[in-house]
Amino acid sequence: MRKSYLFTSESVSEGHPDKVCDRISDAIVDTYLTADPASRVAVETLTTTNLIVIAGEVRGPSSIDHAHLEDVTRACVRDIGYEQGGFHWEKSEFRCHVHSQSADIAQGVDSMGNKDEGAGDQGIMFGYACRETDALMPAPIYYSHAILRSLAEARHSGAEPGLGPDSKSQVTLQYEGGKPVRATSVVVSTQHGEALDQDTVREIVRPHVVNVLPAGWMCDEADFYVNPTGRFVIGGPDGDAGLTGRKIIVDTYGGAAPHGGGAFSGKDPTKVDRSAAYAARYLAKNVVAAELAERCTIQLSYAIGVSHPLSVYVDTHGGGKVDDNRLAEALQQVMDLSPRGIREQLKLSRPIYARTAAYGHFGRSPDADGGFSWENTNLVDDLRAAL
């Protein structure tokens, strides 16, 4: 592994067009799981200028009709803060193309007789953890998220009424000896009102960067870029179409670790694209928290309709305290990695997903109601005992 290098990650806010779509799709998942924890949901969202389209397949209570889904959708857009001429929570056209789940898929996934519940699709999922931050996340994506969360909190609180919902950040860090030591550049683009000029926006953004980065990490002034195009008034779905699932690297590790390709948002926890990625993060984080490695990458693979993973791969990047193959065996002893086992251990059949749609699915603090349960480090003792 190289010891000295630059590495960059980006984040996008809740008001980014793709994140608006992720939020709507996940709110629909929560709506179904609230009504029936056994619901099946696979819903996608598209947004553009004053248009919202949802489509997909579900199996759940018939009481959740298209009118109900429209109410959920508009509430999401209102909460994000869109009341603009080109995209408005109340005035945008809404189209719904949600229908019943395919019987063929249901047959492969459902448990019956002696057959356990199978994976909702084939695929590979990755989890990762490292010691670069207290959250055991890669530092560039962690600070990119934190900058945008800080700006969003100021906007929602009314402290910065001139900011709009749509924003992006990008942080480049210098690594020395394999560890991050400072930022070499920071880029923030944020939607703003007509009355604000570029210099004013720059000074609004500055403290949200300085206060997020560790002391002494701020980049040189020449490498601090705020709204590099000079103007960002038209934003959100009015400025660019949005789709569910287009920000999977933002959702995970900012490019510091592999991603299997599957998106998370809009999918209930029987879909291993989501639940197995959460399980892989959970296991990797517990490996690092147990001081068994400085960094850990885990890959899980599944086949549709098959209950157990086809492979479990562990890589501690040459720094593990035990053999990686032995560690892979121990992880399977401490956690049932079938779709049912993951869902039950992490208690995923709950309406906890809308909150994951922006600022990353990983590196967050576990919530009292079970949200972000995969961020717990409660496997440390079991893992040490298994080894």
XYZ file of C-alpha atoms in Angstrom:
387
model
C 0.000 0.000 0.000
C 1.272 3.478 -0.882
C 2.011 5.642 2.142
C 1.890 9.159 0.637
C -0.885 10.152 -1.732
C -3.960 12.327 -2.260
C -7.455 10.849 -2.077
C -10.766 12.561 -2.844
C -14.391 11.787 -2.027
C -17.595 13.687 -2.710
C -20.997 13.982 -1.095
C -24.321 15.433 -2.194
C -27.079 16.916 -0.046
C -30.651 15.811 0.548
C -31.742 18.368 -2.058
C -29.614 16.950 -4.856
C -31.974 15.591 -7.559
C -30.837 11.987 -7.100
C -31.096 12.254 -3.330
C -34.632 13.655 -3.571
C -35.462 10.444 -5.424
C -33.698 8.260 -2.869
C -35.615 9.978 -0.075
C -38.986 9.417 -1.749
C -38.223 5.776 -2.519
C -37.088 5.084 1.046
C -40.078 6.892 2.522
C -42.279 4.534 0.516
C -40.360 1.567 1.954
C -40.990 2.956 5.445
C -44.678 3.450 4.665
C -45.118 -0.209 3.763
C -43.007 -1.542 6.648
C -45.010 0.584 9.095
C -48.220 -1.010 7.864
C -46.789 -4.531 7.556
C -43.185 -5.478 8.432
C -43.407 -8.359 5.928
C -44.072 -6.024 2.997
C -41.974 -6.312 -0.137
C -40.987 -3.109 -1.890
C -38.871 -2.234 -4.916
C -39.695 1.321 -5.938
C -37.804 3.796 -8.108
C -38.344 7.542 -8.398
C -37.641 10.004 -11.220
C -37.786 13.764 -10.868
C -37.392 16.660 -13.272
C -38.852 20.135 -13.611
C -42.164 20.042 -11.696
C -42.604 16.322 -12.296
C -42.290 13.339 -9.943
C -42.733 9.769 -11.195
C -42.636 6.666 -8.978
C -42.632 3.140 -10.371
C -41.980 -0.370 -9.160
C -43.525 -3.389 -7.551
C -44.762 -4.026 -4.064
C -46.536 -6.552 -1.924
C -48.257 -5.023 1.050
C -51.528 -3.759 2.486
C -54.093 -2.647 -0.102
C -54.860 0.338 2.125
C -51.691 1.942 0.748
C -53.083 3.224 -2.532
C -51.760 5.700 -5.068
C -53.268 8.638 -3.203
C -51.433 7.597 -0.045
C -48.156 7.288 -1.955
C -48.680 10.744 -3.419
C -49.111 12.204 0.069
C -45.890 10.489 1.204
C -44.028 11.782 -1.842
C -45.139 15.388 -1.464
C -44.319 15.342 2.252
C -40.743 14.289 1.426
C -40.259 17.128 -1.043
C -41.752 19.635 1.418
C -39.484 18.430 4.226
C -36.400 18.790 2.024
C -37.469 22.365 1.343
C -38.558 22.634 -2.280
C -41.027 25.454 -2.814
C -39.479 26.812 -6.002
C -40.971 27.768 -9.325
C -39.359 24.851 -11.146
C -39.895 22.265 -8.419
C -42.549 22.628 -5.741
C -43.771 20.037 -3.248
C -47.421 20.953 -3.812
C -47.515 22.055 -7.459
C -45.339 19.421 -9.168
C -47.173 16.848 -11.294
C -47.218 13.375 -9.727
C -47.448 10.064 -11.592
C -47.611 6.648 -9.961
C -46.823 3.361 -11.722
C -46.521 1.040 -8.728
C -47.956 -2.458 -9.146
C -47.946 -5.879 -7.494
C -44.754 -7.890 -7.079
C -43.907 -10.508 -9.700
C -45.137 -13.947 -8.666
C -41.940 -15.488 -10.069
C -39.748 -13.357 -7.787
C -41.993 -14.002 -4.802
C -41.714 -17.754 -5.390
C -37.918 -17.629 -5.225
C -37.725 -15.374 -2.188
C -40.522 -16.638 0.074
C -39.938 -19.381 2.621
C -42.146 -22.454 2.208
C -42.058 -26.009 3.468
C -38.451 -26.831 4.325
C -37.122 -23.965 2.198
C -35.819 -20.920 4.062
C -36.313 -17.429 2.726
C -34.033 -16.856 -0.253
C -32.091 -13.814 -1.382
C -34.153 -11.345 -3.385
C -31.540 -11.208 -6.121
C -28.081 -12.380 -7.058
C -25.172 -10.040 -6.459
C -22.041 -9.118 -4.566
C -21.991 -6.771 -1.582
C -19.058 -5.132 0.199
C -18.464 -3.751 3.663
C -15.518 -1.720 4.889
C -14.134 -0.116 8.026
C -10.897 1.636 8.957
C -9.385 3.696 11.768
C -9.215 7.035 9.951
C -12.135 8.501 11.949
C -13.928 7.723 15.199
C -16.828 6.392 13.125
C -14.377 3.894 11.558
C -15.005 5.435 8.149
C -12.650 6.750 5.457
C -11.913 10.384 6.271
C -12.622 12.030 2.863
C -16.240 10.834 2.606
C -16.816 11.338 6.334
C -15.883 15.030 6.182
C -17.637 15.561 2.843
C -20.887 14.372 4.437
C -20.310 16.429 7.584
C -19.898 19.693 5.647
C -23.227 19.243 3.880
C -25.044 18.148 7.043
C -23.825 21.322 8.731
C -25.074 23.491 5.856
C -28.423 21.677 5.831
C -28.882 22.188 9.569
C -28.236 25.914 9.158
C -30.732 26.097 6.297
C -33.471 24.167 8.113
C -33.006 26.146 11.328
C -33.361 29.439 9.483
C -29.830 30.527 10.360
C -28.947 30.683 6.650
C -32.199 31.399 4.777
C -30.333 32.311 1.595
C -29.183 28.734 1.005
C -31.130 26.334 -1.215
C -31.614 22.580 -0.744
C -29.242 21.422 -3.513
C -25.537 21.204 -2.701
C -22.402 19.143 -3.259
C -19.053 18.859 -1.520
C -15.714 17.332 -2.371
C -12.758 16.893 -0.032
C -9.215 15.940 -1.033
C -6.935 14.778 1.773
C -3.180 14.362 1.937
C -2.099 10.984 3.331
C 1.308 10.552 4.962
C 2.371 7.214 6.338
C -0.977 5.867 5.204
C -2.901 8.299 7.417
C -4.782 11.517 6.527
C -3.044 14.658 7.782
C -4.687 17.668 6.069
C -6.996 18.813 3.303
C -5.317 19.961 0.104
C -8.555 21.171 -1.504
C -12.214 21.558 -0.628
C -15.018 22.151 -3.118
C -18.532 23.175 -2.081
C -21.307 24.073 -4.502
C -24.544 25.193 -2.912
C -27.781 26.496 -4.319
C -28.552 30.034 -3.154
C -31.029 32.867 -3.529
C -30.854 35.499 -6.262
C -29.775 38.184 -3.804
C -26.526 36.485 -2.742
C -23.307 37.085 -4.662
C -20.425 34.618 -4.848
C -18.306 36.260 -2.162
C -21.216 36.216 0.280
C -21.901 32.539 -0.383
C -18.212 31.770 0.125
C -18.224 33.352 3.567
C -21.465 31.565 4.499
C -19.880 28.234 3.582
C -16.441 28.822 5.127
C -17.254 28.157 8.838
C -19.111 24.981 7.939
C -15.891 23.643 6.436
C -13.465 24.979 9.042
C -15.562 23.718 11.956
C -15.970 20.248 10.461
C -12.342 19.556 9.579
C -9.897 18.766 12.402
C -7.879 21.737 13.649
C -5.146 22.726 11.237
C -6.541 20.682 8.348
C -8.073 23.525 6.318
C -6.673 23.830 2.811
C -4.953 26.924 1.392
C -7.277 29.740 0.339
C -6.470 29.222 -3.344
C -7.671 25.617 -3.078
C -10.958 26.438 -1.367
C -13.580 26.451 -4.117
C -17.142 27.631 -3.478
C -19.584 27.628 -6.402
C -16.781 27.555 -8.993
C -19.216 28.335 -11.836
C -20.054 31.621 -10.105
C -23.805 31.113 -9.787
C -26.085 28.347 -8.507
C -29.642 29.653 -8.285
C -31.413 27.043 -10.428
C -30.921 23.694 -8.728
C -32.551 20.468 -7.678
C -34.718 18.569 -10.154
C -35.359 21.813 -12.044
C -31.668 22.023 -12.896
C -31.016 18.331 -13.482
C -33.177 15.210 -13.600
C -32.909 12.851 -10.631
C -33.136 9.067 -10.319
C -33.079 6.645 -7.411
C -29.795 4.811 -6.932
C -27.378 7.010 -8.854
C -25.189 7.962 -5.883
C -24.056 4.574 -4.606
C -20.449 5.643 -3.974
C -21.695 8.654 -1.995
C -23.920 6.214 -0.084
C -21.013 3.950 0.902
C -17.294 4.703 1.231
C -16.564 7.480 -1.230
C -14.518 5.211 -3.462
C -12.139 4.135 -0.691
C -13.564 0.604 -0.819
C -15.295 -1.524 -3.474
C -19.033 -1.366 -4.126
C -20.914 -4.328 -5.547
C -23.068 -2.198 -7.846
C -26.486 -2.512 -6.251
C -28.270 0.568 -4.947
C -29.932 0.643 -1.510
C -32.826 3.082 -1.608
C -36.331 1.918 -2.461
C -35.664 -1.688 -1.443
C -37.058 -3.583 1.523
C -34.585 -5.605 3.633
C -35.224 -8.926 1.863
C -33.191 -7.428 -0.981
C -29.590 -8.384 -0.245
C -28.357 -5.393 -2.264
C -29.314 -3.493 0.853
C -29.354 -5.851 3.820
C -26.172 -7.778 2.980
C -24.275 -4.523 2.369
C -25.389 -3.436 5.832
C -24.297 -6.799 7.260
C -20.905 -6.549 5.577
C -20.348 -3.078 7.054
C -21.486 -4.368 10.466
C -18.982 -7.220 10.365
C -16.113 -5.108 9.032
C -16.714 -2.439 11.664
C -16.708 -5.027 14.443
C -13.457 -6.533 13.146
C -11.769 -3.126 13.357
C -13.449 -2.244 16.674
C -12.160 -5.554 18.089
C -8.632 -4.385 17.158
C -8.171 -7.347 14.850
C -7.159 -5.075 11.961
C -6.590 -1.426 11.048
C -8.660 -1.860 7.891
C -11.099 -4.556 6.825
C -12.930 -5.250 3.577
C -15.625 -7.919 3.418
C -17.389 -9.304 0.342
C -20.560 -11.394 0.434
C -22.163 -13.022 -2.621
C -25.673 -14.401 -3.117
C -27.879 -16.163 -5.664
C -31.560 -15.354 -6.048
C -33.739 -17.733 -4.073
C -30.748 -19.240 -2.174
C -30.720 -18.584 1.546
C -27.024 -18.598 2.416
C -24.145 -16.664 0.866
C -22.155 -18.397 -1.831
C -18.939 -16.844 -0.533
C -17.599 -14.813 2.372
C -14.313 -13.041 1.623
C -12.289 -11.077 4.173
C -9.284 -8.857 3.452
C -7.448 -7.124 6.294
C -4.957 -5.644 3.831
C -1.942 -7.364 5.302
C -2.514 -5.924 8.759
C -4.760 -8.489 10.390
C -3.891 -10.136 13.701
C -5.369 -13.446 12.562
C -5.459 -15.216 9.223
C -8.137 -13.752 6.916
C -9.647 -17.163 6.141
C -9.919 -17.953 9.844
C -11.554 -14.585 10.373
C -14.076 -15.330 7.611
C -15.035 -18.555 9.388
C -15.387 -16.764 12.733
C -17.647 -14.092 11.239
C -20.012 -16.792 9.976
C -20.097 -18.281 13.463
C -21.150 -15.027 15.119
C -23.756 -14.006 12.524
C -26.275 -15.861 10.393
C -25.741 -14.339 6.945
C -28.942 -15.626 5.380
C -31.401 -12.884 4.402
C -33.618 -13.867 7.334
C -30.654 -14.017 9.723
C -29.399 -10.577 8.716
C -32.847 -9.053 8.955
C -33.513 -10.504 12.388
C -30.105 -9.766 13.917
C -30.084 -6.158 12.702
C -33.863 -5.797 13.130
C -34.267 -4.402 9.639
C -38.014 -4.913 9.162
C -38.752 -1.507 10.644
C -39.429 1.897 9.086
C -35.857 3.172 9.470
C -34.844 3.922 5.906
C -35.856 7.462 4.898
C -33.169 8.809 7.252
C -30.490 6.857 5.364
C -31.223 8.513 2.022
C -28.762 11.407 2.445
C -25.318 11.849 4.029
C -24.380 8.195 3.792
C -25.679 4.868 4.998
C -22.516 4.254 7.032
C -20.577 6.127 9.687
C -23.752 7.297 11.439
C -24.643 6.906 15.100
C -27.168 4.135 15.899
C -30.623 5.521 16.718
C -32.666 4.613 19.781
C -35.428 3.156 17.578
C -33.009 0.824 15.777
C -31.997 3.018 12.871
C -28.422 2.400 11.688
C -28.278 -0.787 13.754
C -25.461 -1.989 11.490
C -23.235 0.705 13.036
C -23.240 -1.001 16.440
C -20.072 -2.725 17.640
C -21.841 -5.267 19.829
C -20.190 -8.260 18.140
C -16.725 -7.504 19.462
C -16.823 -9.914 22.418
C -18.475 -12.710 20.413
C -15.912 -12.311 17.658
C -12.974 -12.454 20.037
C -14.481 -15.538 21.692
C -14.975 -17.268 18.325
C -11.310 -16.717 17.545
